[in-house]
Amino acid sequence: MNEDQPSVENGCVLWSNGMDLFKDAAERNNFLPTGLEGIDMLLGGGLRKGHLTEITGQSSSGKTQVCLYSASHVAARHMGVVLYLDTSNSFSPSRIAHIVDELPISLIKEPKDMRLKRVMSSIVCESVFDVFALFEVLDQLEASMNDKVNSGGNKICLLIIDSVSSLLAPIIGGKNSQGRSMMISVAMILKKLADKHNLSVLVTNHTVGGNGAPKPALGESWKAVPHVRLMISRDHGSNMYTATVLKHTLLASGRHMKFVVP
């Protein structure tokens, strides 16, 4: 076996020395952790800065859990501010509190009450219920990121949209070319923000039925947008999940890893 290639055991990807391909980049702070070990191992460190990562899956497959864990861990580890755009009232402060409470004291050395207060102050949640509101928020974000005063620990490092498909799917049905143009505009703004300001952008997307297995929504035009696309599924009746690579700049499709959501 080539030492720079992963092996598979019991359905899980196992890295040997190939993990070194990612470790150096992670040590240079090019990744933000999701806090879910299987996903972070699969992606070689977590959500890559400058990239747009999409989490897709069926209803109740764990997409929002990935978003909440990512927001919690990035904020808890003093990595910067998280902007969380909630499109379906799925953001849960109580779930954030539970996740933060589980963090080991060796990771975050501060009293739990102080930790939670700091984490919540570092996660900015805004409700966004249509694409026009999304454009407005993204325009404001770009203006604030261009402001030279916004720097250091107050800088937004992670942008989450849960879910982008609930905003875009209603405008791209039928022969509505204007809707598709708006979708592409959203994609261009998100990728520009990620690249110019070294953000990690994390979006969720639902799946649609078809001939065979469910596939990510929003069609072929959107398919080219994410740098990384993961399919999330949940083992029936358990807290065990599987993340499968559908698209990645470095990994072949089909690689997967189990992970647990406590």
CSV table of C-alpha atoms in Angstrom, one decimal:
chain,number,residue,atom,x,y,z
A,1,MET,CA,0.0,0.0,0.0
A,2,ASN,CA,1.2,3.5,-0.8
A,3,GLU,CA,1.9,5.1,2.5
A,4,ASP,CA,0.3,8.4,1.3
A,5,GLN,CA,-3.0,6.7,0.6
A,6,PRO,CA,-5.7,5.8,3.1
A,7,SER,CA,-6.8,2.3,3.9
A,8,VAL,CA,-10.3,1.2,4.8
A,9,GLU,CA,-11.1,-0.9,7.8
A,10,ASN,CA,-14.7,-1.7,9.0
A,11,GLY,CA,-16.0,0.9,6.6
A,12,CYS,CA,-13.8,3.7,7.9
A,13,VAL,CA,-11.0,5.6,6.4
A,14,LEU,CA,-7.6,5.1,8.2
A,15,TRP,CA,-4.7,7.4,7.4
A,16,SER,CA,-1.1,6.3,7.7
A,17,ASN,CA,1.7,8.7,6.9
A,18,GLY,CA,-0.6,10.4,4.3
A,19,MET,CA,-2.1,12.4,7.2
A,20,ASP,CA,1.1,14.3,7.1
A,21,LEU,CA,-0.1,15.9,3.9
A,22,PHE,CA,-2.6,17.8,6.0
A,23,LYS,CA,-0.9,18.1,9.4
A,24,ASP,CA,1.5,20.9,8.3
A,25,ALA,CA,-1.3,22.9,6.9
A,26,ALA,CA,-3.4,22.4,10.0
A,27,GLU,CA,-0.4,23.5,12.1
A,28,ARG,CA,-0.4,26.7,10.1
A,29,ASN,CA,-3.9,27.4,11.2
A,30,ASN,CA,-5.4,26.7,7.8
A,31,PHE,CA,-8.3,24.7,9.3
A,32,LEU,CA,-11.1,25.3,11.8
A,33,PRO,CA,-12.2,22.2,13.8
A,34,THR,CA,-15.8,21.0,13.7
A,35,GLY,CA,-15.2,19.3,17.0
A,36,LEU,CA,-16.5,16.0,15.5
A,37,GLU,CA,-13.5,13.8,15.4
A,38,GLY,CA,-14.5,11.6,12.4
A,39,ILE,CA,-15.2,14.6,10.2
A,40,ASP,CA,-12.0,16.5,11.3
A,41,MET,CA,-9.9,13.3,10.6
A,42,LEU,CA,-11.6,12.8,7.2
A,43,LEU,CA,-11.0,16.4,6.2
A,44,GLY,CA,-7.4,16.4,7.5
A,45,GLY,CA,-8.1,19.0,10.2
A,46,GLY,CA,-11.6,20.4,9.8
A,47,LEU,CA,-13.0,23.2,7.7
A,48,ARG,CA,-10.4,24.7,5.5
A,49,LYS,CA,-10.0,28.5,5.5
A,50,GLY,CA,-10.6,30.1,2.1
A,51,HIS,CA,-12.9,27.2,1.1
A,52,LEU,CA,-16.7,26.7,0.9
A,53,THR,CA,-17.7,23.4,2.5
A,54,GLU,CA,-21.1,21.9,2.0
A,55,ILE,CA,-22.8,19.4,4.3
A,56,THR,CA,-25.7,17.6,2.5
A,57,GLY,CA,-28.0,14.9,3.7
A,58,GLN,CA,-31.6,14.0,4.3
A,59,SER,CA,-33.8,15.4,7.1
A,60,SER,CA,-32.5,14.6,10.6
A,61,SER,CA,-29.2,13.3,9.2
A,62,GLY,CA,-27.1,15.6,11.4
A,63,LYS,CA,-26.4,18.6,9.2
A,64,THR,CA,-27.4,21.2,11.9
A,65,GLN,CA,-25.5,19.3,14.5
A,66,VAL,CA,-22.3,19.7,12.5
A,67,CYS,CA,-23.0,23.4,12.2
A,68,LEU,CA,-23.6,23.8,16.0
A,69,TYR,CA,-20.5,21.8,16.9
A,70,SER,CA,-18.4,23.8,14.4
A,71,ALA,CA,-19.6,27.1,15.8
A,72,SER,CA,-19.1,26.0,19.4
A,73,HIS,CA,-15.6,24.7,19.0
A,74,VAL,CA,-14.3,27.6,16.9
A,75,ALA,CA,-15.7,30.1,19.4
A,76,ALA,CA,-14.5,28.2,22.4
A,77,ARG,CA,-10.9,27.9,21.1
A,78,HIS,CA,-10.5,31.7,20.7
A,79,MET,CA,-10.3,31.3,16.9
A,80,GLY,CA,-12.5,34.3,16.1
A,81,VAL,CA,-16.2,35.2,15.6
A,82,VAL,CA,-18.7,32.9,14.0
A,83,LEU,CA,-21.6,34.4,11.9
A,84,TYR,CA,-24.4,31.9,11.9
A,85,LEU,CA,-27.2,32.5,9.4
A,86,ASP,CA,-30.3,30.6,10.5
A,87,THR,CA,-32.9,30.1,7.8
A,88,SER,CA,-35.3,27.7,9.6
A,89,ASN,CA,-35.1,28.5,13.4
A,90,SER,CA,-32.7,25.6,13.9
A,91,PHE,CA,-30.1,27.5,15.9
A,92,SER,CA,-30.2,26.3,19.6
A,93,PRO,CA,-28.5,28.2,22.4
A,94,SER,CA,-29.3,25.3,24.7
A,95,ARG,CA,-27.5,22.9,22.4
A,96,ILE,CA,-24.5,25.2,22.2
A,97,ALA,CA,-24.4,25.3,26.0
A,98,HIS,CA,-24.5,21.5,26.2
A,99,ILE,CA,-21.7,21.2,23.6
A,100,VAL,CA,-19.6,23.8,25.5
A,101,ASP,CA,-20.2,22.1,28.8
A,102,GLU,CA,-18.8,18.9,27.3
A,103,LEU,CA,-15.4,20.5,26.4
A,104,PRO,CA,-12.6,19.1,28.5
A,105,ILE,CA,-11.0,21.6,31.0
A,106,SER,CA,-7.6,20.7,29.5
A,107,LEU,CA,-8.8,22.3,26.2
A,108,ILE,CA,-10.4,25.4,27.5
A,109,LYS,CA,-8.9,26.4,30.9
A,110,GLU,CA,-11.5,28.7,32.3
A,111,PRO,CA,-14.6,28.3,34.6
A,112,LYS,CA,-17.6,26.9,32.7
A,113,ASP,CA,-19.8,29.9,33.3
A,114,MET,CA,-17.2,32.3,31.9
A,115,ARG,CA,-16.6,29.9,29.0
A,116,LEU,CA,-20.2,29.8,28.0
A,117,LYS,CA,-20.6,33.5,28.2
A,118,ARG,CA,-17.6,34.1,26.1
A,119,VAL,CA,-18.6,31.5,23.5
A,120,MET,CA,-22.1,32.9,23.1
A,121,SER,CA,-20.7,36.4,22.7
A,122,SER,CA,-18.5,35.1,19.9
A,123,ILE,CA,-21.4,33.5,17.9
A,124,VAL,CA,-23.5,36.0,16.1
A,125,CYS,CA,-26.8,34.4,15.0
A,126,GLU,CA,-29.1,36.2,12.5
A,127,SER,CA,-32.4,34.9,11.1
A,128,VAL,CA,-32.5,35.0,7.3
A,129,PHE,CA,-35.7,33.7,5.7
A,130,ASP,CA,-35.3,34.7,2.0
A,131,VAL,CA,-32.6,35.3,-0.6
A,132,PHE,CA,-33.0,39.1,-0.5
A,133,ALA,CA,-32.3,39.1,3.3
A,134,LEU,CA,-29.3,36.9,2.6
A,135,PHE,CA,-27.9,39.4,0.0
A,136,GLU,CA,-28.3,42.2,2.5
A,137,VAL,CA,-26.5,40.3,5.3
A,138,LEU,CA,-23.7,39.3,2.9
A,139,ASP,CA,-23.3,42.9,1.7
A,140,GLN,CA,-23.1,44.1,5.3
A,141,LEU,CA,-20.6,41.4,6.1
A,142,GLU,CA,-18.4,42.3,3.1
A,143,ALA,CA,-18.4,45.9,4.1
A,144,SER,CA,-17.4,45.1,7.7
A,145,MET,CA,-14.7,42.7,6.6
A,146,ASN,CA,-13.2,45.5,4.4
A,147,ASP,CA,-13.1,47.8,7.4
A,148,LYS,CA,-9.5,47.9,8.5
A,149,VAL,CA,-10.7,48.4,12.1
A,150,ASN,CA,-12.1,44.9,12.1
A,151,SER,CA,-9.1,42.8,13.0
A,152,GLY,CA,-7.6,40.5,15.5
A,153,GLY,CA,-9.8,38.3,17.7
A,154,ASN,CA,-13.0,40.1,16.7
A,155,LYS,CA,-12.6,39.1,13.1
A,156,ILE,CA,-15.2,36.7,11.6
A,157,CYS,CA,-13.4,33.5,10.7
A,158,LEU,CA,-16.4,31.2,10.1
A,159,LEU,CA,-19.6,31.8,8.2
A,160,ILE,CA,-22.4,29.3,8.5
A,161,ILE,CA,-25.6,29.1,6.5
A,162,ASP,CA,-28.1,26.5,7.7
A,163,SER,CA,-29.5,25.9,5.2
A,164,VAL,CA,-28.6,27.6,2.0
A,165,SER,CA,-31.0,25.3,0.0
A,166,SER,CA,-34.0,26.5,1.9
A,167,LEU,CA,-33.3,30.0,0.5
A,168,LEU,CA,-32.3,29.1,-3.0
A,169,ALA,CA,-34.5,26.2,-3.9
A,170,PRO,CA,-37.7,28.3,-4.0
A,171,ILE,CA,-36.3,30.7,-6.6
A,172,ILE,CA,-34.8,28.3,-9.1
A,173,GLY,CA,-37.8,26.1,-10.0
A,174,GLY,CA,-39.1,25.9,-13.5
A,175,LYS,CA,-37.6,28.2,-16.2
A,176,ASN,CA,-36.9,31.1,-13.9
A,177,SER,CA,-33.5,32.2,-15.2
A,178,GLN,CA,-33.5,35.2,-12.8
A,179,GLY,CA,-33.6,32.8,-9.9
A,180,ARG,CA,-30.6,30.9,-11.2
A,181,SER,CA,-28.7,34.1,-11.7
A,182,MET,CA,-29.4,35.0,-8.1
A,183,MET,CA,-28.1,31.6,-7.0
A,184,ILE,CA,-24.9,32.1,-8.9
A,185,SER,CA,-24.5,35.5,-7.4
A,186,VAL,CA,-24.8,34.1,-3.9
A,187,ALA,CA,-22.2,31.5,-4.8
A,188,MET,CA,-19.8,34.1,-6.1
A,189,ILE,CA,-20.2,36.3,-3.1
A,190,LEU,CA,-19.6,33.4,-0.7
A,191,LYS,CA,-16.5,32.2,-2.5
A,192,LYS,CA,-15.2,35.8,-2.8
A,193,LEU,CA,-15.6,36.3,1.0
A,194,ALA,CA,-13.9,33.0,1.7
A,195,ASP,CA,-10.9,33.7,-0.6
A,196,LYS,CA,-10.4,37.4,0.1
A,197,HIS,CA,-10.8,37.3,3.9
A,198,ASN,CA,-9.6,33.7,4.5
A,199,LEU,CA,-12.9,32.6,5.9
A,200,SER,CA,-14.3,29.1,6.2
A,201,VAL,CA,-17.8,29.1,4.8
A,202,LEU,CA,-20.0,26.2,5.8
A,203,VAL,CA,-23.4,25.6,4.2
A,204,THR,CA,-26.0,22.9,4.5
A,205,ASN,CA,-28.1,21.5,1.6
A,206,HIS,CA,-30.9,19.1,1.6
A,207,THR,CA,-31.3,16.1,-0.7
A,208,VAL,CA,-33.8,15.3,-3.4
A,209,GLY,CA,-35.0,11.9,-4.7
A,210,GLY,CA,-34.2,10.6,-8.1
A,211,ASN,CA,-33.3,7.5,-9.9
A,212,GLY,CA,-31.5,5.6,-7.1
A,213,ALA,CA,-30.0,7.2,-4.0
A,214,PRO,CA,-30.9,10.7,-2.9
A,215,LYS,CA,-28.7,13.5,-4.2
A,216,PRO,CA,-27.9,17.0,-3.1
A,217,ALA,CA,-30.4,19.6,-4.1
A,218,LEU,CA,-29.9,22.8,-6.2
A,219,GLY,CA,-28.8,21.0,-9.4
A,220,GLU,CA,-25.8,21.0,-11.6
A,221,SER,CA,-25.2,24.8,-11.5
A,222,TRP,CA,-24.6,24.6,-7.7
A,223,LYS,CA,-22.7,21.4,-7.8
A,224,ALA,CA,-19.6,23.2,-9.0
A,225,VAL,CA,-19.7,25.7,-6.2
A,226,PRO,CA,-18.5,23.9,-3.0
A,227,HIS,CA,-14.8,23.1,-2.7
A,228,VAL,CA,-15.7,20.3,-0.4
A,229,ARG,CA,-19.1,18.4,-0.4
A,230,LEU,CA,-19.9,15.8,2.3
A,231,MET,CA,-22.9,13.6,2.6
A,232,ILE,CA,-24.0,13.0,6.1
A,233,SER,CA,-26.2,10.0,7.2
A,234,ARG,CA,-27.3,8.7,10.5
A,235,ASP,CA,-27.4,5.1,11.6
A,236,HIS,CA,-31.0,4.3,12.5
A,237,GLY,CA,-31.8,4.6,16.2
A,238,SER,CA,-28.3,5.6,17.3
A,239,ASN,CA,-26.0,8.6,17.7
A,240,MET,CA,-23.5,7.2,15.2
A,241,TYR,CA,-23.2,9.0,11.9
A,242,THR,CA,-21.3,8.6,8.6
A,243,ALA,CA,-19.6,11.4,6.6
A,244,THR,CA,-18.9,10.5,3.0
A,245,VAL,CA,-16.8,12.6,0.6
A,246,LEU,CA,-18.8,13.5,-2.6
A,247,LYS,CA,-16.3,16.2,-3.7
A,248,HIS,CA,-12.9,17.3,-2.5
A,249,THR,CA,-9.9,19.1,-3.9
A,250,LEU,CA,-7.5,16.5,-2.5
A,251,LEU,CA,-9.5,13.4,-1.7
A,252,ALA,CA,-11.3,11.0,-4.1
A,253,SER,CA,-15.0,10.7,-3.8
A,254,GLY,CA,-16.4,7.8,-1.7
A,255,ARG,CA,-14.0,8.1,1.3
A,256,HIS,CA,-15.9,8.0,4.5
A,257,MET,CA,-15.6,8.1,8.3
A,258,LYS,CA,-17.9,7.3,11.2
A,259,PHE,CA,-18.4,9.9,13.9
A,260,VAL,CA,-20.5,10.2,17.1
A,261,VAL,CA,-22.7,13.1,18.1
A,262,PRO,CA,-23.1,12.8,21.9
